[in-house]
């Protein structure tokens, strides 16, 4: 698939390293999901391949989405991010109200046959909007009230709406990503501290307000660990250096039910060993490297912030997911990007990747342009 | 990051112009680098964590995994068998099939229900409903079925039919010797009786193997799994003779039914070894069905209960007096006219005798003579003899829960203690102790330790347990004298109802008033008969003890006939060998013109004629074949010889007879109305008609309740169900 950058240029190329790394992750993902879901699918759905086929369909759709979004000039998102965040807020509010009337935790919206989690969309909408604000208001960031408060308000509204679904861990992760984006976006360190410290206090209070959240935390800190974690660690142990081989997992079907979603990393570790799991982490490392390189070389501040935000989302999700399965982070329900069997999450992540690729394709364009134009003055803070 | 471009700055000073691209400044790259470094460190931490989990500490986690994949499966040993002295199985372990279904998978529920119903006799609907109502994926239908191997179920093909084999303890003789044999719990552990006492011998040692659980939770054997074979339990052979036990129990049952006693026990020992040949205790239970048994039924009354023995103890006294040379059988003894006053204590005889020899005193069971003669002993000597006969100490029998009885120590004696003990009061003994003491006399004065485990298997061989001598308590000549006196007791004393034609029986009756609320009460008796036979060559020492008989209370009237019948049946079955000479001796000893009416309820007509003939009484002619269920003349009544004794006879099988006599035998007054509850209407009506009543039947099936008219005629209403 040859993806060519923005229509402004015929020479600029997308970041092939990034594209191939993610494509590799998606391909591995298909194999992992098949192996992890076969038994479950056979027992529950009567067809061992049904879940894997679903996943293949989504991966193919994801690749199409990558292609499409890489063809759209990312500056479009700067203009439309206000619309995106508005839609995201509406969806989140709808989910909260709907959830309350049903009197149960609801994180999903169904549009026809497709169900998706608004938080999947909201996190990218928030990043795009924060990137817009940061890029447009660099001068105002010195003032906490005028510069930081609007950024903080949007972030807070999105996170609170997600937290009350209730999906506390996603809210916390998105909040953390937003904070990193603000840091990259030149918000003063002192201001960030002034946000993060009270947020941590509130988060602690919130965590203690619901029993299941507390239980997860205490389970994590206790020597025993949760049942799933224990089983995941056994899976890693079984895997050893080279793994027990594709499809040979002892843990997946009986001891780690539905491992093809959030605990897929442990099955990778079991079937493909330290080598396989390490390769996955390496690929995410490549994504991190290439993504931040794109951010650094982005033609403008919006591109930089957006590229950094997208890279951070993907990397943080991967680190949190792997950290949970390894027992380094308390149990949260975050999927591993590109790999987990995760419904629509893969499509949103693919779209973000497409955007990232589009930014990368414009790097060269900007460089060429800049070389032709007059020097740009440096700004000291 | 690789070297970049030294470009950028902040190109657009106007933040309001949002649509114009803002070139990225150089400043801020450091922050990207910080983010890169932080996330890279996190990824490195994850890699290290993986390295730790998968390489460094992998073995530990793998072991945890193995623990959950592997399951140690216990291989149950076969519990040892229990055999009787002739090698017949008493308790054995049988694999039985249990049937369960997975209601989601089952294909032919109706057919399964029909087959089960054919085995158990329960209606089909019981099983179909169990299947329908179950919400899970497993439901037991029947456990430990007996004859399932004969049923189509054994090889029926149905995905949802689950068959498992379970090892279950089975008791071949059901009720017989149930309290001795005991039973095991669902896990085949001994709970009572010999199953408990000999558990360590019987249980063996379990083996094990390791099964691997695959990813789907199914257990399967692995090729390299360790396999430790179970060591089966040892077989034990008992001293019991189950056919003798059967005779003993059936006669005890009949005797209890006839007398209306609350409970009863019989112990039979082999005098020269101490082997327990039979030990019966009523009420009993079926160990195959132990969950329905009550504590009353599970008590082995021969060793768990103690009684004041009453006059049977006089035999021991007689042996002591003779051994010490204080009296000879022919010495004349003072009878005090049947009433002896000592301080404020009065000892009386039921049937006063005038002048008498010591032999007569025993034959007529004189309380006064034994009470006064006992004063010749010092307290210590008296006590020592009683102890040496085995009273007040554990016999050491290999059965659980033996009590040792109560024998006062000399320092606890007052002036009358010996006088009371001499005729069997102020001490408590078990039936086994009493039997053992009589066995000692039968054995020429040697006390043997009673035991019930005769042999234990050891790698296929049976290792015999040797009999154990405890002590010599009296001399052989003393025993011979006592035996001849006891023979006379049966010949023409209080024990005539124990007599058996053609065999000399040595025995003594006992009738002890029971302490009720601290007072000796009229109407509550322990009636016993103790003895051995054949007197010339004792092969069996036996005690029959009945608690609170209601119809006739003298040991001679209610217990002696049981003793006699058992002795007769044992002689007839060849279990006892009889000297030909004695057999020929005709001992017709009913003197004078009168005879004492015996208890004939429970006998067959032929048996009754055989019993009545020698004492000069007659049954009317023309009685049907069957068992006597009622007698118009109470046992113990003096009758003129030649009297025709009217009785009602009903044809029943022996089992039915037992159920008529026993079912609730201690609450109905059987001499008026037999208990027909639980019988089929046909048998109940036959009994009712034989007794001279008309009958009316309500409902169908088995008798639930019977309403009897007030008089001796009228209509009996039988309510059926």
mmCIF file of C-alpha atoms in Angstrom, chain A residues 39 75 78-79 135-137 139-140 180 183-184 186-187 231 233-234 236-241 250-255 265 269 273-274 277-278 281 284-285 288-289 292-293 295-301 304 308 312 315-316 319 322-323 326-328 366-367 370 376-379 381, chain B residues 1-37 39-40 42-43 45-51 53-55 57-59 61-62 64-66 68-69 212-218:
data_model
loop_
_atom_site.group_PDB
_atom_site.id
_atom_site.type_symbol
_atom_site.label_atom_id
_atom_site.label_comp_id
_atom_site.label_asym_id
_atom_site.label_seq_id
_atom_site.Cartn_x
_atom_site.Cartn_y
_atom_site.Cartn_z
ATOM 1 C CA UNK A 39 -11.854 -22.236 22.365
ATOM 2 C CA UNK A 75 -4.934 20.739 9.505
ATOM 3 C CA UNK A 78 -7.416 21.891 13.748
ATOM 4 C CA UNK A 79 -10.424 23.574 12.203
ATOM 5 C CA UNK A 135 -1.055 25.725 19.318
ATOM 6 C CA UNK A 136 -3.263 28.773 19.111
ATOM 7 C CA UNK A 137 -2.687 30.157 22.580
ATOM 8 C CA UNK A 139 1.229 33.372 24.300
ATOM 9 C CA UNK A 140 -1.507 33.125 26.876
ATOM 10 C CA UNK A 180 1.565 15.108 29.368
ATOM 11 C CA UNK A 183 3.562 19.623 29.496
ATOM 12 C CA UNK A 184 4.685 19.243 25.904
ATOM 13 C CA UNK A 186 4.587 24.464 27.222
ATOM 14 C CA UNK A 187 2.195 24.876 30.117
ATOM 15 C CA UNK A 231 -3.177 -16.682 36.096
ATOM 16 C CA UNK A 233 1.758 -14.478 35.737
ATOM 17 C CA UNK A 234 1.551 -18.256 35.474
ATOM 18 C CA UNK A 236 4.275 -15.685 31.530
ATOM 19 C CA UNK A 237 6.127 -18.289 33.557
ATOM 20 C CA UNK A 238 4.933 -21.065 31.267
ATOM 21 C CA UNK A 239 6.179 -19.123 28.264
ATOM 22 C CA UNK A 240 9.796 -18.884 29.310
ATOM 23 C CA UNK A 241 12.217 -17.654 26.691
ATOM 24 C CA UNK A 250 -2.569 -23.955 28.822
ATOM 25 C CA UNK A 251 -3.837 -20.874 30.520
ATOM 26 C CA UNK A 252 -6.065 -19.167 28.022
ATOM 27 C CA UNK A 253 -9.256 -21.194 27.929
ATOM 28 C CA UNK A 254 -9.834 -22.423 31.389
ATOM 29 C CA UNK A 255 -7.849 -20.178 33.663
ATOM 30 C CA UNK A 265 -0.453 -9.889 26.380
ATOM 31 C CA UNK A 269 3.974 -14.188 26.641
ATOM 32 C CA UNK A 273 7.737 -16.419 25.237
ATOM 33 C CA UNK A 274 9.932 -13.582 26.358
ATOM 34 C CA UNK A 277 6.315 -10.403 24.291
ATOM 35 C CA UNK A 278 9.555 -8.454 24.100
ATOM 36 C CA UNK A 281 7.080 -4.046 23.483
ATOM 37 C CA UNK A 284 5.571 -0.058 20.666
ATOM 38 C CA UNK A 285 8.973 1.414 21.413
ATOM 39 C CA UNK A 288 7.020 5.866 20.416
ATOM 40 C CA UNK A 289 10.276 6.766 18.732
ATOM 41 C CA UNK A 292 7.783 11.632 18.783
ATOM 42 C CA UNK A 293 10.158 12.100 15.835
ATOM 43 C CA UNK A 295 6.101 15.471 16.484
ATOM 44 C CA UNK A 296 9.540 16.999 16.615
ATOM 45 C CA UNK A 297 9.701 17.437 12.868
ATOM 46 C CA UNK A 298 6.085 18.496 12.459
ATOM 47 C CA UNK A 299 5.571 21.471 10.195
ATOM 48 C CA UNK A 300 3.679 23.440 12.845
ATOM 49 C CA UNK A 301 2.832 23.449 16.519
ATOM 50 C CA UNK A 304 3.607 18.630 16.820
ATOM 51 C CA UNK A 308 2.772 13.831 20.326
ATOM 52 C CA UNK A 312 1.340 9.210 23.861
ATOM 53 C CA UNK A 315 2.129 4.201 24.033
ATOM 54 C CA UNK A 316 0.359 4.806 27.334
ATOM 55 C CA UNK A 319 2.291 0.354 28.674
ATOM 56 C CA UNK A 322 1.216 -4.667 29.533
ATOM 57 C CA UNK A 323 1.835 -3.296 33.029
ATOM 58 C CA UNK A 326 2.599 -8.191 34.363
ATOM 59 C CA UNK A 327 1.279 -7.067 37.711
ATOM 60 C CA UNK A 328 3.039 -3.700 37.734
ATOM 61 C CA UNK A 366 7.606 21.834 5.447
ATOM 62 C CA UNK A 367 11.346 21.382 5.377
ATOM 63 C CA UNK A 370 11.183 26.433 4.977
ATOM 64 C CA UNK A 376 11.922 32.177 11.137
ATOM 65 C CA UNK A 377 12.784 34.084 14.216
ATOM 66 C CA UNK A 378 13.325 32.362 17.479
ATOM 67 C CA UNK A 379 11.119 33.136 20.350
ATOM 68 C CA UNK A 381 9.863 32.517 26.554
ATOM 69 C CA UNK B 1 16.429 11.318 18.446
ATOM 70 C CA UNK B 2 18.495 11.902 15.423
ATOM 71 C CA UNK B 3 19.820 15.281 14.700
ATOM 72 C CA UNK B 4 17.106 17.502 13.500
ATOM 73 C CA UNK B 5 16.932 20.839 12.038
ATOM 74 C CA UNK B 6 18.030 24.009 13.629
ATOM 75 C CA UNK B 7 14.973 25.690 12.379
ATOM 76 C CA UNK B 8 11.821 27.113 13.870
ATOM 77 C CA UNK B 9 10.774 29.651 16.256
ATOM 78 C CA UNK B 10 7.367 30.838 17.030
ATOM 79 C CA UNK B 11 6.237 32.167 13.737
ATOM 80 C CA UNK B 12 2.822 33.438 14.508
ATOM 81 C CA UNK B 13 2.507 36.079 17.175
ATOM 82 C CA UNK B 14 -1.202 36.330 16.584
ATOM 83 C CA UNK B 15 -2.964 33.602 18.449
ATOM 84 C CA UNK B 16 -6.340 34.677 17.203
ATOM 85 C CA UNK B 17 -5.630 33.698 13.674
ATOM 86 C CA UNK B 18 -6.322 30.071 14.191
ATOM 87 C CA UNK B 19 -6.409 28.799 10.683
ATOM 88 C CA UNK B 20 -2.898 29.711 9.779
ATOM 89 C CA UNK B 21 -0.404 26.946 10.341
ATOM 90 C CA UNK B 22 1.969 27.652 13.165
ATOM 91 C CA UNK B 23 5.467 26.348 12.403
ATOM 92 C CA UNK B 24 6.833 24.241 15.201
ATOM 93 C CA UNK B 25 9.573 25.879 17.248
ATOM 94 C CA UNK B 26 12.819 24.275 18.294
ATOM 95 C CA UNK B 27 11.960 24.989 21.846
ATOM 96 C CA UNK B 28 9.811 22.206 23.184
ATOM 97 C CA UNK B 29 11.905 19.495 21.594
ATOM 98 C CA UNK B 30 13.543 18.904 24.949
ATOM 99 C CA UNK B 31 10.155 18.134 26.389
ATOM 100 C CA UNK B 32 9.519 15.594 23.648
ATOM 101 C CA UNK B 33 12.866 14.091 24.529
ATOM 102 C CA UNK B 34 11.866 13.950 28.212
ATOM 103 C CA UNK B 35 8.656 12.169 27.268
ATOM 104 C CA UNK B 36 10.604 9.799 25.076
ATOM 105 C CA UNK B 37 13.045 8.985 27.825
ATOM 106 C CA UNK B 39 8.276 6.179 28.247
ATOM 107 C CA UNK B 40 11.359 4.323 27.109
ATOM 108 C CA UNK B 42 8.751 2.412 31.339
ATOM 109 C CA UNK B 43 9.060 0.054 28.394
ATOM 110 C CA UNK B 45 10.879 -1.673 33.112
ATOM 111 C CA UNK B 46 8.257 -3.815 31.430
ATOM 112 C CA UNK B 47 10.897 -5.753 29.550
ATOM 113 C CA UNK B 48 12.783 -6.309 32.772
ATOM 114 C CA UNK B 49 9.585 -7.426 34.445
ATOM 115 C CA UNK B 50 8.991 -9.893 31.611
ATOM 116 C CA UNK B 51 12.569 -11.080 31.928
ATOM 117 C CA UNK B 53 8.641 -13.452 35.119
ATOM 118 C CA UNK B 54 9.690 -15.517 32.130
ATOM 119 C CA UNK B 55 13.329 -16.273 32.792
ATOM 120 C CA UNK B 57 11.499 -16.658 38.419
ATOM 121 C CA UNK B 58 9.736 -18.648 35.698
ATOM 122 C CA UNK B 59 10.099 -21.971 37.500
ATOM 123 C CA UNK B 61 5.267 -19.537 38.332
ATOM 124 C CA UNK B 62 5.342 -22.714 36.285
ATOM 125 C CA UNK B 64 2.109 -22.699 40.512
ATOM 126 C CA UNK B 65 0.619 -23.524 37.133
ATOM 127 C CA UNK B 66 1.374 -27.214 37.446
ATOM 128 C CA UNK B 68 -3.492 -26.132 39.141
ATOM 129 C CA UNK B 69 -3.209 -28.353 36.078
ATOM 130 C CA UNK B 212 -3.230 -33.454 34.174
ATOM 131 C CA UNK B 213 -5.903 -30.862 33.621
ATOM 132 C CA UNK B 214 -5.827 -29.573 30.093
ATOM 133 C CA UNK B 215 -6.762 -26.046 29.031
ATOM 134 C CA UNK B 216 -10.382 -27.112 28.935
ATOM 135 C CA UNK B 217 -10.483 -28.344 32.472
ATOM 136 C CA UNK B 218 -10.648 -32.037 31.587
#
